[in-house]
mmCIF file of C-alpha atoms (C1' of nucleotides) in Angstrom:
data_model
loop_
_atom_site.group_PDB
_atom_site.id
_atom_site.type_symbol
_atom_site.label_atom_id
_atom_site.label_comp_id
_atom_site.label_asym_id
_atom_site.label_seq_id
_atom_site.Cartn_x
_atom_site.Cartn_y
_atom_site.Cartn_z
ATOM 1 C CA MET A 1 5.940 0.286 1.655
ATOM 2 C CA PRO A 2 3.730 -2.686 2.295
ATOM 3 C CA GLU A 3 2.185 -4.140 -0.809
ATOM 4 C CA LEU A 4 0.324 -7.420 -1.008
ATOM 5 C CA PRO A 5 3.374 -9.646 -0.446
ATOM 6 C CA GLU A 6 4.301 -7.710 2.686
ATOM 7 C CA VAL A 7 0.760 -8.067 3.972
ATOM 8 C CA GLU A 8 0.943 -11.791 3.257
ATOM 9 C CA THR A 9 4.252 -12.018 5.121
ATOM 10 C CA THR A 10 2.816 -10.124 8.070
ATOM 11 C CA ILE A 11 -0.119 -12.513 8.286
ATOM 12 C CA LEU A 12 2.133 -15.559 8.137
ATOM 13 C CA GLY A 13 4.219 -14.063 10.903
ATOM 14 C CA ILE A 14 1.475 -13.108 13.329
ATOM 15 C CA LYS A 15 -1.079 -15.854 12.694
ATOM 16 C CA PRO A 16 0.499 -18.650 14.775
ATOM 17 C CA TYR A 17 0.534 -16.441 17.863
ATOM 18 C CA LEU A 18 -3.038 -15.256 17.583
ATOM 19 C CA ILE A 19 -5.411 -17.964 16.391
ATOM 20 C CA GLY A 20 -7.565 -19.434 19.136
ATOM 21 C CA GLU A 21 -6.309 -16.909 21.657
ATOM 22 C CA LYS A 22 -8.469 -14.632 23.760
ATOM 23 C CA VAL A 23 -8.120 -10.859 23.984
ATOM 24 C CA ARG A 24 -7.403 -9.509 27.452
ATOM 25 C CA ASP A 25 -7.291 -5.843 26.560
ATOM 26 C CA VAL A 26 -6.718 -3.244 23.865
ATOM 27 C CA VAL A 27 -4.559 -0.192 24.436
ATOM 28 C CA ILE A 28 -4.947 2.782 22.103
ATOM 29 C CA ARG A 29 -2.247 5.386 22.486
ATOM 30 C CA TYR A 30 -2.791 7.395 19.345
ATOM 31 C CA PRO A 31 -6.180 6.856 17.715
ATOM 32 C CA THR A 32 -5.793 9.215 14.762
ATOM 33 C CA LEU A 33 -4.689 6.949 11.979
ATOM 34 C CA ARG A 34 -6.144 7.368 8.509
ATOM 35 C CA PHE A 35 -9.459 6.854 10.212
ATOM 36 C CA PRO A 36 -9.888 6.994 13.979
ATOM 37 C CA ILE A 37 -9.423 3.707 15.785
ATOM 38 C CA PRO A 38 -12.846 2.885 17.293
ATOM 39 C CA SER A 39 -12.690 4.123 20.871
ATOM 40 C CA ASN A 40 -14.799 1.211 22.092
ATOM 41 C CA LEU A 41 -12.440 -1.396 20.613
ATOM 42 C CA ALA A 42 -11.392 -2.727 24.016
ATOM 43 C CA SER A 43 -14.951 -3.389 25.112
ATOM 44 C CA LEU A 44 -15.713 -4.938 21.723
ATOM 45 C CA LEU A 45 -12.823 -7.391 21.908
ATOM 46 C CA ARG A 46 -12.283 -8.137 25.587
ATOM 47 C CA HIS A 47 -12.712 -11.862 26.412
ATOM 48 C CA LYS A 48 -13.353 -12.658 22.736
ATOM 49 C CA THR A 49 -11.465 -15.344 20.845
ATOM 50 C CA ILE A 50 -9.593 -14.801 17.580
ATOM 51 C CA LYS A 51 -10.968 -17.260 15.058
ATOM 52 C CA ASP A 52 -8.809 -16.596 12.017
ATOM 53 C CA ILE A 53 -6.457 -14.167 10.313
ATOM 54 C CA THR A 54 -6.979 -13.685 6.600
ATOM 55 C CA ARG A 55 -6.436 -11.094 3.922
ATOM 56 C CA LEU A 56 -8.654 -9.194 1.524
ATOM 57 C CA GLY A 57 -6.497 -7.195 -0.819
ATOM 58 C CA LYS A 58 -4.155 -5.368 1.511
ATOM 59 C CA TYR A 59 -6.614 -5.452 4.377
ATOM 60 C CA ILE A 60 -5.775 -7.822 7.213
ATOM 61 C CA LEU A 61 -8.896 -9.417 8.637
ATOM 62 C CA CYS A 62 -8.879 -10.700 12.182
ATOM 63 C CA SER A 63 -12.138 -12.497 12.643
ATOM 64 C CA PHE A 64 -14.127 -12.985 15.818
ATOM 65 C CA GLU A 65 -17.471 -14.676 16.305
ATOM 66 C CA HIS A 66 -19.281 -11.340 16.454
ATOM 67 C CA GLY A 67 -17.333 -9.302 13.899
ATOM 68 C CA THR A 68 -14.054 -8.534 12.186
ATOM 69 C CA LEU A 69 -11.107 -6.401 13.147
ATOM 70 C CA ILE A 70 -9.948 -4.836 9.878
ATOM 71 C CA MET A 71 -6.377 -3.599 9.716
ATOM 72 C CA HIS A 72 -4.448 -1.839 6.966
ATOM 73 C CA LEU A 73 -0.727 -1.123 7.049
ATOM 74 C CA GLY A 74 -0.966 1.925 4.802
ATOM 75 C CA MET A 75 2.445 3.173 3.787
ATOM 76 C CA SER A 76 4.529 2.497 6.828
ATOM 77 C CA GLY A 77 2.499 0.258 9.099
ATOM 78 C CA ARG A 78 4.112 -2.651 10.856
ATOM 79 C CA MET A 79 2.945 -5.311 13.240
ATOM 80 C CA ARG A 80 5.060 -6.910 15.861
ATOM 81 C CA ILE A 81 4.529 -9.859 18.129
ATOM 82 C CA LEU A 82 5.842 -9.210 21.622
ATOM 83 C CA THR A 83 6.231 -12.285 23.769
ATOM 84 C CA ASN A 84 7.034 -10.213 26.824
ATOM 85 C CA PRO A 85 6.056 -6.666 27.742
ATOM 86 C CA GLN A 86 8.119 -3.905 26.182
ATOM 87 C CA GLN A 87 8.070 -0.155 26.591
ATOM 88 C CA PRO A 88 6.100 1.358 23.696
ATOM 89 C CA LEU A 89 8.220 3.398 21.305
ATOM 90 C CA LYS A 90 7.312 6.331 19.108
ATOM 91 C CA HIS A 91 4.423 5.535 16.724
ATOM 92 C CA ASP A 92 3.373 2.395 18.616
ATOM 93 C CA HIS A 93 -0.249 3.433 18.297
ATOM 94 C CA CYS A 94 -2.141 0.367 19.392
ATOM 95 C CA ASP A 95 -1.657 -2.891 21.338
ATOM 96 C CA ILE A 96 -3.869 -5.927 21.346
ATOM 97 C CA ILE A 97 -3.006 -7.861 24.457
ATOM 98 C CA LEU A 98 -3.929 -11.528 24.693
ATOM 99 C CA THR A 99 -4.608 -13.620 27.764
ATOM 100 C CA ASN A 100 -1.576 -15.772 26.929
ATOM 101 C CA GLY A 101 0.657 -12.746 27.572
ATOM 102 C CA ILE A 102 1.401 -12.041 23.934
ATOM 103 C CA THR A 103 0.910 -8.555 22.514
ATOM 104 C CA LEU A 104 0.224 -7.598 18.914
ATOM 105 C CA ARG A 105 1.675 -4.121 18.506
ATOM 106 C CA PHE A 106 0.763 -1.792 15.644
ATOM 107 C CA ASN A 107 3.370 0.800 14.676
ATOM 108 C CA ASP A 108 2.848 3.319 11.889
ATOM 109 C CA PRO A 109 5.001 6.461 11.564
ATOM 110 C CA ARG A 110 3.106 7.997 8.662
ATOM 111 C CA ARG A 111 -0.294 6.993 9.989
ATOM 112 C CA PHE A 112 -1.773 6.060 6.627
ATOM 113 C CA GLY A 113 -2.783 2.764 8.163
ATOM 114 C CA ALA A 114 -6.115 1.890 9.706
ATOM 115 C CA ILE A 115 -7.701 -0.216 12.430
ATOM 116 C CA LEU A 116 -11.430 -0.654 12.015
ATOM 117 C CA TRP A 117 -14.295 -2.796 13.178
ATOM 118 C CA GLN A 118 -17.072 -4.431 11.208
ATOM 119 C CA GLU A 119 -19.875 -5.954 13.211
ATOM 120 C CA GLY A 120 -21.337 -9.265 12.072
ATOM 121 C CA LEU A 121 -20.280 -12.210 9.989
ATOM 122 C CA ASP A 122 -19.464 -10.559 6.679
ATOM 123 C CA PRO A 123 -16.516 -8.144 6.697
ATOM 124 C CA ARG A 124 -17.335 -7.266 3.087
ATOM 125 C CA GLN A 125 -20.196 -5.187 4.362
ATOM 126 C CA HIS A 126 -17.686 -2.619 5.493
ATOM 127 C CA PRO A 127 -17.781 0.421 3.170
ATOM 128 C CA LEU A 128 -14.032 0.125 2.520
ATOM 129 C CA LEU A 129 -14.291 -3.519 1.471
ATOM 130 C CA LYS A 130 -17.586 -3.381 -0.388
ATOM 131 C CA ASN A 131 -16.218 -2.411 -3.780
ATOM 132 C CA LEU A 132 -12.961 -4.314 -3.873
ATOM 133 C CA GLY A 133 -12.077 -6.085 -7.099
ATOM 134 C CA ILE A 134 -10.669 -9.549 -7.586
ATOM 135 C CA GLU A 135 -7.578 -11.090 -6.020
ATOM 136 C CA PRO A 136 -4.583 -10.954 -8.376
ATOM 137 C CA LEU A 137 -3.316 -14.399 -7.392
ATOM 138 C CA SER A 138 -6.646 -16.052 -8.059
ATOM 139 C CA ARG A 139 -7.794 -17.664 -11.270
ATOM 140 C CA GLN A 140 -10.209 -14.757 -11.717
ATOM 141 C CA LEU A 141 -7.329 -12.587 -12.876
ATOM 142 C CA ASN A 142 -6.922 -13.393 -16.549
ATOM 143 C CA SER A 143 -6.851 -11.640 -19.884
ATOM 144 C CA LYS A 144 -10.569 -12.068 -20.420
ATOM 145 C CA TYR A 145 -11.496 -10.365 -17.162
ATOM 146 C CA LEU A 146 -9.110 -7.468 -17.737
ATOM 147 C CA ALA A 147 -10.093 -6.901 -21.351
ATOM 148 C CA LYS A 148 -13.787 -6.893 -20.527
ATOM 149 C CA LEU A 149 -13.339 -4.452 -17.657
ATOM 150 C CA ALA A 150 -11.055 -2.148 -19.641
ATOM 151 C CA ASN A 151 -13.359 -1.985 -22.603
ATOM 152 C CA ASN A 152 -13.029 1.482 -24.208
ATOM 153 C CA LYS A 153 -11.504 3.020 -21.098
ATOM 154 C CA LYS A 154 -8.997 5.798 -21.654
ATOM 155 C CA ILE A 155 -7.319 5.576 -18.289
ATOM 156 C CA ALA A 156 -3.602 4.702 -18.304
ATOM 157 C CA VAL A 157 -3.126 0.962 -17.955
ATOM 158 C CA LYS A 158 -0.948 1.504 -14.912
ATOM 159 C CA SER A 159 -3.687 3.410 -13.092
ATOM 160 C CA PHE A 160 -6.146 0.760 -14.225
ATOM 161 C CA ILE A 161 -4.272 -2.130 -12.628
ATOM 162 C CA MET A 162 -3.658 -0.096 -9.466
ATOM 163 C CA ASP A 163 -7.350 0.678 -9.012
ATOM 164 C CA SER A 164 -8.651 -1.574 -6.254
ATOM 165 C CA LYS A 165 -12.105 -1.598 -7.818
ATOM 166 C CA ASN A 166 -10.564 -3.666 -10.630
ATOM 167 C CA LEU A 167 -8.113 -5.804 -8.776
ATOM 168 C CA VAL A 168 -6.640 -5.509 -5.318
ATOM 169 C CA GLY A 169 -3.132 -5.496 -3.977
ATOM 170 C CA VAL A 170 -1.143 -4.074 -6.896
ATOM 171 C CA GLY A 171 0.693 -0.992 -5.681
ATOM 172 C CA ASN A 172 3.182 1.264 -7.363
ATOM 173 C CA ILE A 173 6.225 -1.008 -7.162
ATOM 174 C CA TYR A 174 4.620 -4.137 -8.531
ATOM 175 C CA ALA A 175 2.543 -2.289 -11.118
ATOM 176 C CA THR A 176 5.747 -0.764 -12.470
ATOM 177 C CA GLU A 177 7.556 -4.091 -12.475
ATOM 178 C CA SER A 178 4.655 -6.009 -14.031
ATOM 179 C CA LEU A 179 4.343 -3.567 -16.932
ATOM 180 C CA PHE A 180 8.042 -3.818 -17.622
ATOM 181 C CA LEU A 181 7.923 -7.612 -17.685
ATOM 182 C CA ALA A 182 4.890 -7.521 -19.974
ATOM 183 C CA HIS A 183 6.504 -5.021 -22.389
ATOM 184 C CA ILE A 184 3.648 -2.554 -21.989
ATOM 185 C CA HIS A 185 3.938 1.219 -21.835
ATOM 186 C CA PRO A 186 2.444 2.387 -18.506
ATOM 187 C CA LEU A 187 0.590 5.288 -20.168
ATOM 188 C CA LYS A 188 -1.111 3.194 -22.820
ATOM 189 C CA PRO A 189 -4.902 3.583 -22.474
ATOM 190 C CA ALA A 190 -6.430 0.507 -20.873
ATOM 191 C CA GLY A 191 -8.983 0.250 -23.685
ATOM 192 C CA LYS A 192 -6.221 -0.039 -26.278
ATOM 193 C CA ILE A 193 -4.468 -3.024 -24.728
ATOM 194 C CA SER A 194 -4.665 -6.139 -26.892
ATOM 195 C CA GLN A 195 -5.821 -9.532 -25.699
ATOM 196 C CA GLN A 196 -2.255 -10.781 -26.010
ATOM 197 C CA GLU A 197 -0.952 -7.876 -23.949
ATOM 198 C CA TRP A 198 -3.559 -8.496 -21.243
ATOM 199 C CA HIS A 199 -2.438 -12.077 -21.154
ATOM 200 C CA ARG A 200 1.176 -11.076 -20.672
ATOM 201 C CA LEU A 201 0.201 -8.538 -18.026
ATOM 202 C CA ALA A 202 -1.976 -10.915 -16.030
ATOM 203 C CA THR A 203 0.846 -13.422 -16.113
ATOM 204 C CA SER A 204 3.509 -10.949 -15.078
ATOM 205 C CA ILE A 205 1.409 -9.552 -12.213
ATOM 206 C CA LYS A 206 1.078 -13.070 -10.852
ATOM 207 C CA THR A 207 4.758 -13.823 -11.367
ATOM 208 C CA VAL A 208 5.951 -10.650 -9.688
ATOM 209 C CA LEU A 209 3.624 -11.048 -6.718
ATOM 210 C CA ARG A 210 4.395 -14.744 -6.249
ATOM 211 C CA LEU A 211 8.133 -14.121 -6.302
ATOM 212 C CA ALA A 212 7.775 -11.325 -3.778
ATOM 213 C CA VAL A 213 5.572 -13.387 -1.481
ATOM 214 C CA LYS A 214 8.141 -16.168 -1.652
ATOM 215 C CA ALA A 215 10.918 -13.764 -0.747
ATOM 216 C CA GLY A 216 8.946 -12.407 2.196
ATOM 217 C CA GLY A 217 8.071 -9.044 0.790
ATOM 218 C CA THR A 218 10.085 -6.491 -1.069
ATOM 219 C CA THR A 219 10.954 -4.831 2.211
ATOM 220 C CA PHE A 220 11.952 -1.864 0.230
ATOM 221 C CA ARG A 221 12.119 0.953 2.703
ATOM 222 C CA ASP A 222 9.645 0.890 5.529
ATOM 223 C CA PHE A 223 8.751 -2.704 5.857
ATOM 224 C CA ALA A 224 9.860 -5.199 8.455
ATOM 225 C CA ALA A 225 8.443 -8.639 9.105
ATOM 226 C CA PRO A 226 6.688 -9.182 12.452
ATOM 227 C CA ASP A 227 9.828 -10.745 13.938
ATOM 228 C CA GLY A 228 11.735 -7.567 13.113
ATOM 229 C CA THR A 229 13.724 -9.015 10.228
ATOM 230 C CA ILE A 230 14.540 -6.452 7.610
ATOM 231 C CA GLY A 231 15.409 -7.999 4.292
ATOM 232 C CA TYR A 232 16.399 -5.138 2.083
ATOM 233 C CA PHE A 233 16.197 -5.918 -1.606
ATOM 234 C CA THR A 234 15.297 -9.545 -1.134
ATOM 235 C CA VAL A 235 13.404 -9.251 -4.399
ATOM 236 C CA GLN A 236 15.177 -8.283 -7.574
ATOM 237 C CA LEU A 237 13.518 -5.169 -8.948
ATOM 238 C CA HIS A 238 14.065 -4.587 -12.660
ATOM 239 C CA VAL A 239 13.107 -0.950 -13.140
ATOM 240 C CA TYR A 240 11.437 0.487 -10.034
ATOM 241 C CA GLY A 241 13.685 3.175 -8.557
ATOM 242 C CA LYS A 242 16.183 2.810 -11.414
ATOM 243 C CA ALA A 243 15.363 5.782 -13.641
ATOM 244 C CA GLY A 244 18.408 6.879 -15.644
ATOM 245 C CA LEU A 245 20.059 3.467 -15.366
ATOM 246 C CA PRO A 246 20.296 1.129 -18.346
ATOM 247 C CA CYS A 247 17.369 -1.199 -19.036
ATOM 248 C CA PRO A 248 18.320 -4.671 -17.793
ATOM 249 C CA ARG A 249 16.944 -6.117 -21.034
ATOM 250 C CA CYS A 250 18.193 -3.830 -23.820
ATOM 251 C CA GLY A 251 20.449 -1.261 -22.199
ATOM 252 C CA THR A 252 18.354 1.790 -23.152
ATOM 253 C CA LYS A 253 18.292 4.482 -20.490
ATOM 254 C CA LEU A 254 15.209 3.967 -18.273
ATOM 255 C CA LYS A 255 12.777 6.864 -18.177
ATOM 256 C CA SER A 256 10.630 8.204 -15.386
ATOM 257 C CA VAL A 257 7.121 9.647 -15.681
ATOM 258 C CA ARG A 258 4.557 10.603 -13.076
ATOM 259 C CA ILE A 259 1.221 8.872 -13.376
ATOM 260 C CA SER A 260 -1.459 9.957 -10.906
ATOM 261 C CA GLN A 261 1.156 11.406 -8.567
ATOM 262 C CA ARG A 262 3.210 8.235 -8.562
ATOM 263 C CA SER A 263 6.635 7.898 -10.047
ATOM 264 C CA THR A 264 6.722 5.357 -12.812
ATOM 265 C CA VAL A 265 9.834 3.942 -14.437
ATOM 266 C CA TYR A 266 9.799 2.247 -17.826
ATOM 267 C CA CYS A 267 12.034 1.422 -20.754
ATOM 268 C CA PRO A 268 11.183 3.588 -23.790
ATOM 269 C CA HIS A 269 12.480 0.874 -26.109
ATOM 270 C CA CYS A 270 10.927 -2.266 -24.593
ATOM 271 C CA GLN A 271 7.655 -0.623 -23.564
ATOM 272 C CA ARG A 272 6.244 1.242 -26.561
ATOM 273 C CA ARG A 273 2.876 2.895 -26.748
ATOM 274 C "C1'" DC B 1 -20.073 7.461 -14.722
ATOM 275 C "C1'" DA B 2 -15.018 8.155 -16.010
ATOM 276 C "C1'" DA B 3 -10.913 10.463 -15.119
ATOM 277 C "C1'" DC B 4 -8.153 13.148 -12.456
ATOM 278 C "C1'" DC B 5 -6.225 15.556 -8.522
ATOM 279 C "C1'" DG B 6 -5.586 16.992 -3.687
ATOM 280 C "C1'" DC B 7 -4.863 15.408 0.608
ATOM 281 C "C1'" DC B 8 -3.566 12.903 4.842
ATOM 282 C "C1'" DC B 9 1.483 11.958 7.363
ATOM 283 C "C1'" DT B 10 6.570 11.504 8.848
ATOM 284 C "C1'" DG B 11 11.282 10.158 7.967
ATOM 285 C "C1'" DG B 12 15.080 10.296 5.150
ATOM 286 C "C1'" DG B 13 18.002 12.201 1.826
ATOM 287 C "C1'" DA B 14 19.815 16.080 -0.915
ATOM 288 C "C1'" DG B 15 21.393 20.633 -1.125
ATOM 289 C "C1'" DC B 16 23.149 24.705 0.817
ATOM 290 C "C1'" DT C 1 26.547 20.331 11.733
ATOM 291 C "C1'" DG C 2 22.039 22.037 10.994
ATOM 292 C "C1'" DC C 3 18.477 23.873 8.513
ATOM 293 C "C1'" DT C 4 15.070 23.632 4.689
ATOM 294 C "C1'" DC C 5 12.980 21.459 1.021
ATOM 295 C "C1'" DC C 6 11.317 17.660 -1.443
ATOM 296 C "C1'" DC C 7 9.933 13.030 -2.106
ATOM 297 C "C1'" DA C 8 7.955 8.476 -0.984
ATOM 298 C "C1'" DG C 9 2.726 6.694 -1.681
ATOM 299 C "C1'" DG C 10 -2.689 3.889 -0.660
ATOM 300 C "C1'" DG C 11 -6.817 5.176 -1.310
ATOM 301 C "C1'" DC C 12 -10.665 8.295 -0.086
ATOM 302 C "C1'" DG C 13 -13.351 12.116 -1.494
ATOM 303 C "C1'" DG C 14 -14.237 15.997 -4.178
ATOM 304 C "C1'" DT C 15 -14.251 18.180 -8.779
ATOM 305 C "C1'" DT C 16 -14.457 18.374 -13.671
#
DNA sequence: CAACCGCCCTGGGAGC
DNA sequence: TGCTCCCAGGGCGGTT
């Protein structure tokens, strides 16, 4: 499932083929993603030039002079660069065809992804981007920021760091891994986390994400890079998906608990409440 | 407002 | 082999 590192990898992969290129056409085969793909997308983009490809949280922003194409990979979304025409396969919902002959193809079996349009210069005006928190790999993420935001909150720390209003791009896998590395129990109320613990957590979130970006995404189950490479288990996961196995640090049997409908693995010895 | 929970969706794996 | 059931989960939107 694409988390921030997978989004980063996707951008790195598609960017060189797209920047400065002009859109010839847009083909929508199956508009009902998480939100409907705007039906007028082709007329919005035709003959327009792609200025840049950037990222805001897990949203991929493809900017034009008159607005921004906002794309989200959801759970199973994937983008491919096709250098020559290919028959669309199942779940190939949308193509963006450029005048240089290249096609950006969006595939998403579970259809939790999204393709949206925001008119104007500031993509942050889009309702989905308006309330996004800080970037985890920026200097803004530090113990001071987290402690201030968590003040008195009772919400489980895991849910807190996965809430995009607080910080973006930390999904279930990396939240689980970060908490393990920081020796923090995932159910501990956010308001009860000490300054020292916040420091460890901020550090481990950055470490985990940086390592994963470097490895080209966790590529755990559904993810493939734009060139089609599938790198299963390129990142060493310590606890995610390993409930019942011994803790890599102390050997205690790893436990599993569901937190807001998400499976969460932790070590009952290393991560105390 | 804070916290929580249901829901959207399909493929893959387990169990029978 | 083939069927059924369950699980994976980002994030919105509704409820408490």
